[in-house]
PDB file of C-alpha atoms in Angstrom:
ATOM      1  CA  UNK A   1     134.623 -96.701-170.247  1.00 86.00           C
ATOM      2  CA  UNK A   2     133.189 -99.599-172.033  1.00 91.00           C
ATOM      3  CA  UNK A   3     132.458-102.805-169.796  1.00 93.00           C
ATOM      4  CA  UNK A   4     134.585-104.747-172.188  1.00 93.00           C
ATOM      5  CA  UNK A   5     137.506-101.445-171.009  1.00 93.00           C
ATOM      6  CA  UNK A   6     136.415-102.134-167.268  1.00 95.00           C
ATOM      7  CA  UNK A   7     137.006-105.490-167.332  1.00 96.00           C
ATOM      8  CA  UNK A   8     140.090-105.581-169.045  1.00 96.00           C
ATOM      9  CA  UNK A   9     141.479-102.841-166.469  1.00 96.00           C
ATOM     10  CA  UNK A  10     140.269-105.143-163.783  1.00 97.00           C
ATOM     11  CA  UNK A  11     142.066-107.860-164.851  1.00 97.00           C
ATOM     12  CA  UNK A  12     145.437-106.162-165.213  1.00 97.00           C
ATOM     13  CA  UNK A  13     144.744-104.152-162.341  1.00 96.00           C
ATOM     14  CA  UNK A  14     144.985-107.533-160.454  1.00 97.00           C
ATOM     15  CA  UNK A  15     148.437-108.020-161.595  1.00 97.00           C
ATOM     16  CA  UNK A  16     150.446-108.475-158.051  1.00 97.00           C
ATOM     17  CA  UNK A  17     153.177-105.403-157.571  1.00 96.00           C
ATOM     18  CA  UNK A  18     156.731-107.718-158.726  1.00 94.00           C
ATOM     19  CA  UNK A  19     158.318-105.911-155.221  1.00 91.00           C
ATOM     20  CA  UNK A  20     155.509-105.811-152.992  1.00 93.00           C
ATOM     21  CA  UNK A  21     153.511-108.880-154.084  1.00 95.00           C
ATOM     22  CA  UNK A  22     150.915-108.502-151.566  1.00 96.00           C
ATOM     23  CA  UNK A  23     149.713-105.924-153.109  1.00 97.00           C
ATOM     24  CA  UNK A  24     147.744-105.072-156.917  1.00 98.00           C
ATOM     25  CA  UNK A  25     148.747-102.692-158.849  1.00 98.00           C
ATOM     26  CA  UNK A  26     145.320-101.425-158.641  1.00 97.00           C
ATOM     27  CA  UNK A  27     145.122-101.335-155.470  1.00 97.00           C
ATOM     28  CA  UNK A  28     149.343 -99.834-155.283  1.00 96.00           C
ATOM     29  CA  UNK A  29     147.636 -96.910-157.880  1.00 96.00           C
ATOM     30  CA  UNK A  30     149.745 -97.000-160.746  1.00 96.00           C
ATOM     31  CA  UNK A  31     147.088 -98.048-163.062  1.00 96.00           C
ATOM     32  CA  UNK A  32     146.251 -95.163-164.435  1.00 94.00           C
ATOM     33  CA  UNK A  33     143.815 -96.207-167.355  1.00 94.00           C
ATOM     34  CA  UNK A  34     143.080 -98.320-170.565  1.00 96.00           C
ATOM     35  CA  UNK A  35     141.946 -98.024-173.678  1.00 95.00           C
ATOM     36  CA  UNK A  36     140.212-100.079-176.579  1.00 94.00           C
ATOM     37  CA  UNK A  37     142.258 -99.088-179.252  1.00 94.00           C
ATOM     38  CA  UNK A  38     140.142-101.477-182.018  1.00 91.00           C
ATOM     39  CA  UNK A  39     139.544-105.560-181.856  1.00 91.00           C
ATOM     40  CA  UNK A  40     142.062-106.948-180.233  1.00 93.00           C
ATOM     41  CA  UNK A  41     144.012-104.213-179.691  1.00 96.00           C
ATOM     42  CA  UNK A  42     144.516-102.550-175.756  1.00 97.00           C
ATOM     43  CA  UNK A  43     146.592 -99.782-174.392  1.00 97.00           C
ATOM     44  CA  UNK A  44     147.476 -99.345-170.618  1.00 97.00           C
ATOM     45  CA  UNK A  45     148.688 -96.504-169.183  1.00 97.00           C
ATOM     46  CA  UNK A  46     150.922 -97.190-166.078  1.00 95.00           C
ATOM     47  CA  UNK A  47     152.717 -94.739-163.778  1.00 94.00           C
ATOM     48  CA  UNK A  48     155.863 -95.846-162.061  1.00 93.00           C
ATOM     49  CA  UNK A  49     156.268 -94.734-158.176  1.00 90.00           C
ATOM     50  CA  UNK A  50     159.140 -93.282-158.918  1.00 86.00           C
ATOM     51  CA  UNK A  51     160.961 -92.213-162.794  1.00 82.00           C
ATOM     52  CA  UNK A  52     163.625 -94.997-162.251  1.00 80.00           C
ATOM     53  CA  UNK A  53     161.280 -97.279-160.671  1.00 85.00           C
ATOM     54  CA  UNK A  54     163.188-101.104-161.847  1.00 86.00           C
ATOM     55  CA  UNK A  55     159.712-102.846-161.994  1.00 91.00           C
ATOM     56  CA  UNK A  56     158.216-100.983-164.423  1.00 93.00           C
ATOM     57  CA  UNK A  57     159.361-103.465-167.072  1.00 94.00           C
ATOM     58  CA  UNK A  58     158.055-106.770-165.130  1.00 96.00           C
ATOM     59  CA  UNK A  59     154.538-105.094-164.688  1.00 97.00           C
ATOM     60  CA  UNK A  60     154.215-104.242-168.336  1.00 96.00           C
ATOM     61  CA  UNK A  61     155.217-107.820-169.022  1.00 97.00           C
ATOM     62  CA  UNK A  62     152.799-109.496-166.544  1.00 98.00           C
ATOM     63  CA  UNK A  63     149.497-107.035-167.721  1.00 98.00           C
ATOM     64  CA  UNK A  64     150.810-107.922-171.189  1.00 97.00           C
ATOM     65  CA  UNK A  65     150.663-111.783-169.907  1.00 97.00           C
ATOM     66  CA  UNK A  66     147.429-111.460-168.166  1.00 97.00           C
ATOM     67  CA  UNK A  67     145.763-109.774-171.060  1.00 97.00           C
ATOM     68  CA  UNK A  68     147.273-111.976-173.445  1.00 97.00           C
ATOM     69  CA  UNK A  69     145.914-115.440-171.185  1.00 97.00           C
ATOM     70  CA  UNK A  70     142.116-113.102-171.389  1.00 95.00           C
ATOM     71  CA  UNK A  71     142.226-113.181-175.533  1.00 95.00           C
ATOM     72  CA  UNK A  72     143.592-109.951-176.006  1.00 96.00           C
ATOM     73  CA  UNK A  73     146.189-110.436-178.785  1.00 97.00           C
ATOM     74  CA  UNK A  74     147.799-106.726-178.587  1.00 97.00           C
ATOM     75  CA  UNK A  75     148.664-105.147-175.844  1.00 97.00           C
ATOM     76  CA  UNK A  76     150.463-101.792-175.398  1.00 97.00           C
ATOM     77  CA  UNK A  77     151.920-100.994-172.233  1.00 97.00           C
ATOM     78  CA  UNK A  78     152.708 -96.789-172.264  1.00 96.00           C
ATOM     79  CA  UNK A  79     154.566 -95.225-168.688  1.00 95.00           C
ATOM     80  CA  UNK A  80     152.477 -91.941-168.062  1.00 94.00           C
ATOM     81  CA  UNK A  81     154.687 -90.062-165.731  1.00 92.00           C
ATOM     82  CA  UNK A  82     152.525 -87.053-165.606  1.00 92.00           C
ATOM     83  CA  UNK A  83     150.775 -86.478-162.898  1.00 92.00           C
ATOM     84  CA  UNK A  84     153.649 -88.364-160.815  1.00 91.00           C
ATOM     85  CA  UNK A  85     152.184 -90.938-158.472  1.00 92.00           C
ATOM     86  CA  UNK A  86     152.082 -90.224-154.958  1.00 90.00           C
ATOM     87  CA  UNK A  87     151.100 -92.103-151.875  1.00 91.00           C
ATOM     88  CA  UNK A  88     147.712 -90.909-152.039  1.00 91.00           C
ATOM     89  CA  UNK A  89     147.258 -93.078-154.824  1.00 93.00           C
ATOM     90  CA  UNK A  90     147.456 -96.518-152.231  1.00 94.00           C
ATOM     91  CA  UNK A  91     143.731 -98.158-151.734  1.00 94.00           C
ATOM     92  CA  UNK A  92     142.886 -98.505-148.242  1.00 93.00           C
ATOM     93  CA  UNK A  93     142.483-101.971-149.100  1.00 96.00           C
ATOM     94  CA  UNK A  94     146.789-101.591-150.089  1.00 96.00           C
ATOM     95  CA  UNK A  95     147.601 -99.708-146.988  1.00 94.00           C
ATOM     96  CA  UNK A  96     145.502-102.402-144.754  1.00 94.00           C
ATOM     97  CA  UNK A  97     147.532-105.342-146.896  1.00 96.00           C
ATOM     98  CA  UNK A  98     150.978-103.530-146.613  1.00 94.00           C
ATOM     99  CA  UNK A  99     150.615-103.326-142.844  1.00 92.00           C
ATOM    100  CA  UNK A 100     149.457-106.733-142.467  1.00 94.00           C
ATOM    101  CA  UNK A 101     152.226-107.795-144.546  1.00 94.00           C
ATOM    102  CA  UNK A 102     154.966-105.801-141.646  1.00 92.00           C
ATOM    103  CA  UNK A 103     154.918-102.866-143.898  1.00 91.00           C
ATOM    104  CA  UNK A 104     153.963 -99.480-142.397  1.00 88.00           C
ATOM    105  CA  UNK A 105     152.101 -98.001-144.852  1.00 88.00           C
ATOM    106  CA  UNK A 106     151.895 -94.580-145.425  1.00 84.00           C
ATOM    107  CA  UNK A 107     149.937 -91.473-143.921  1.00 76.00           C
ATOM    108  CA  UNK A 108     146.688 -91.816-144.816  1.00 67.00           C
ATOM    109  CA  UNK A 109     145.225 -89.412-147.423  1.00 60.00           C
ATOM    110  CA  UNK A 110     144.884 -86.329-146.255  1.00 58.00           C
ATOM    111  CA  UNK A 111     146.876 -86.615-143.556  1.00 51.00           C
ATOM    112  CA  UNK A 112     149.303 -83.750-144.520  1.00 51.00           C
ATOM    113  CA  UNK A 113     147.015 -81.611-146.629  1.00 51.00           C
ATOM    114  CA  UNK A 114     146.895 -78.145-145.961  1.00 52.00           C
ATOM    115  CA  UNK A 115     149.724 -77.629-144.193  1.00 52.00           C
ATOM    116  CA  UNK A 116     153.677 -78.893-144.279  1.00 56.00           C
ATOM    117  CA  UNK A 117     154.825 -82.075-144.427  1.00 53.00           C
ATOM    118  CA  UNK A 118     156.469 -83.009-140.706  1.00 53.00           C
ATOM    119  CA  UNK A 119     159.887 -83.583-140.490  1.00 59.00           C
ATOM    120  CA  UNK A 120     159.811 -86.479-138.072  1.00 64.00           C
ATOM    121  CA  UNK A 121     157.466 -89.052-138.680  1.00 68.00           C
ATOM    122  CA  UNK A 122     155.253 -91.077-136.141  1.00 84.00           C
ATOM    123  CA  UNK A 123     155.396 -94.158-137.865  1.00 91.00           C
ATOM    124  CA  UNK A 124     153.405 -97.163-136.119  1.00 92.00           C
ATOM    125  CA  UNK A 125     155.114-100.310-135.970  1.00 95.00           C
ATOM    126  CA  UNK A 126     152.675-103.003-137.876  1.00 94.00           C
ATOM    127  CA  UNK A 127     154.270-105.545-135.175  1.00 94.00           C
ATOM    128  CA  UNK A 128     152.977-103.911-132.023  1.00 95.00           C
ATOM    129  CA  UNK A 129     151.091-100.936-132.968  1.00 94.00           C
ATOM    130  CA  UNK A 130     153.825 -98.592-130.969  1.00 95.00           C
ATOM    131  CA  UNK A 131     154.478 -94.895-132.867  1.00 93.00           C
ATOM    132  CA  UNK A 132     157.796 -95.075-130.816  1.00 93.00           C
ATOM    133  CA  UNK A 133     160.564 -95.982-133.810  1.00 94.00           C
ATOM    134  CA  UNK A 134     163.511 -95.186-135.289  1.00 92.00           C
ATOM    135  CA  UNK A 135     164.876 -94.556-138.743  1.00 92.00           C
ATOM    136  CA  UNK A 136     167.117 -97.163-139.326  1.00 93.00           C
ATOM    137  CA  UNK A 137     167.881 -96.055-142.941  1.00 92.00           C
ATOM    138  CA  UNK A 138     166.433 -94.285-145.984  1.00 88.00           C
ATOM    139  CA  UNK A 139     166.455 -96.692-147.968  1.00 87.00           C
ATOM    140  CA  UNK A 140     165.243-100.762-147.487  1.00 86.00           C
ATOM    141  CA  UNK A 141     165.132-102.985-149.687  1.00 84.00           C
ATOM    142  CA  UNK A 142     163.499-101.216-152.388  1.00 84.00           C
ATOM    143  CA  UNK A 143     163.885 -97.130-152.898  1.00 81.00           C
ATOM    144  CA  UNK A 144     160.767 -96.731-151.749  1.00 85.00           C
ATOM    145  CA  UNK A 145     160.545 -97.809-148.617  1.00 89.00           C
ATOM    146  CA  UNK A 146     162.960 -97.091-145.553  1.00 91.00           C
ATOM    147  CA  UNK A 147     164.045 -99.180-142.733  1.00 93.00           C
ATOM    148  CA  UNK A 148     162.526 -98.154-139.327  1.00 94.00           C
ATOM    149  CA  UNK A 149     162.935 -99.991-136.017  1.00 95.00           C
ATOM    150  CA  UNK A 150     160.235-100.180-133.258  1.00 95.00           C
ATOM    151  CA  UNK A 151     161.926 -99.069-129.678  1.00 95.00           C
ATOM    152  CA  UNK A 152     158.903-100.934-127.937  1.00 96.00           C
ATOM    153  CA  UNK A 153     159.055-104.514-129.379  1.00 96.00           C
ATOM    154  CA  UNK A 154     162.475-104.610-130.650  1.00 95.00           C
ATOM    155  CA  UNK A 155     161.189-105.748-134.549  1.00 95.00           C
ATOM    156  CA  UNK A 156     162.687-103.851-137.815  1.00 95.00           C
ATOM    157  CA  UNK A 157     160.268-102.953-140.283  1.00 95.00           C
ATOM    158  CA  UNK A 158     159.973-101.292-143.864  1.00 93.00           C
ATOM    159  CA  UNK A 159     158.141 -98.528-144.115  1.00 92.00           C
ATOM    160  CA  UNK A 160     156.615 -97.602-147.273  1.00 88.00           C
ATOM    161  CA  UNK A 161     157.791 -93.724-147.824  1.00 85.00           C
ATOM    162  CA  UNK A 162     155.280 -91.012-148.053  1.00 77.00           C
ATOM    163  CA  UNK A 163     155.685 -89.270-151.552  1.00 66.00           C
TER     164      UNK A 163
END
């Protein structure tokens, strides 16, 4: 990559996540690259967390703005949905920001590698710190997260899903 192509996938990197606003899209992982395609002219590749994901069309629209504000007069936004984001794709610096925000993030990389994934998760409850919760439902307010409950201090939570 250029530094001209670094900077400009920087800056739209920074764009906040439209459902979790506390965290980038950089640092959520579904930048996956950008191009110079001539002067004045810049592709992004994006992957949704999941195929029906209803943000995708605000974040093309806000890289499009913040490109647009940085003299860019073209921008193409493309969805890449191969390889499919995962989980593993969340910065520390996104997990540490989703828990802060009374999200649980997910397992941390790694975490399930080599082996199966387990059926019942220890989630810890970014409240209290407690691993003893229950599912409260599948789904929260966005399809990727579920609603858990922490048995020790009584708080609901989301919990972002591991994918």
């Amino acid at each position: 990559m250029t530094p001209v192509e670094e900077e400009l996938l920087r800056l739209a990197g920074s764009v906040p996540d439209p459902e979790l606003p506390m965290v980038s899209l950089a640092e959520l992982g579904v930048m996956r690259g950008l191009r110079l395609l001539g002067p004045g002219r810049v592709e992004v590749e994006l992957t949704p967390t999941y195929t029906g994901c209803p943000a995708l069309e605000s974040m093309a629209t806000d890289i499009e703005r913040v490109l647009h504000d940085h003299g860019v007069p073209e921008v193409a936004v493309r969805t890449v949905l191969s390889p499919p984001w995962t989980t593993d794709a969340i910065s520390a610096e996104g997990r540490r920001k989703l828990a802060e925000s009374g999200i649980a993030p997910p397992a941390p990389r790694g975490a399930a590698a080599g082996g199966p994934v387990p059926v019942a998760l220890a989630v810890r409850c970014p409240h209290c710190g407690s691993t003893e919760t229950e599912l409260l439902s599948r789904f929260s307010s966005t399809a990727c997260k579920a609603l858990r409950r922490c048995t020790a201090c009584g708080e609901p939570f989301d919990h972002f899903k591991e994918l």
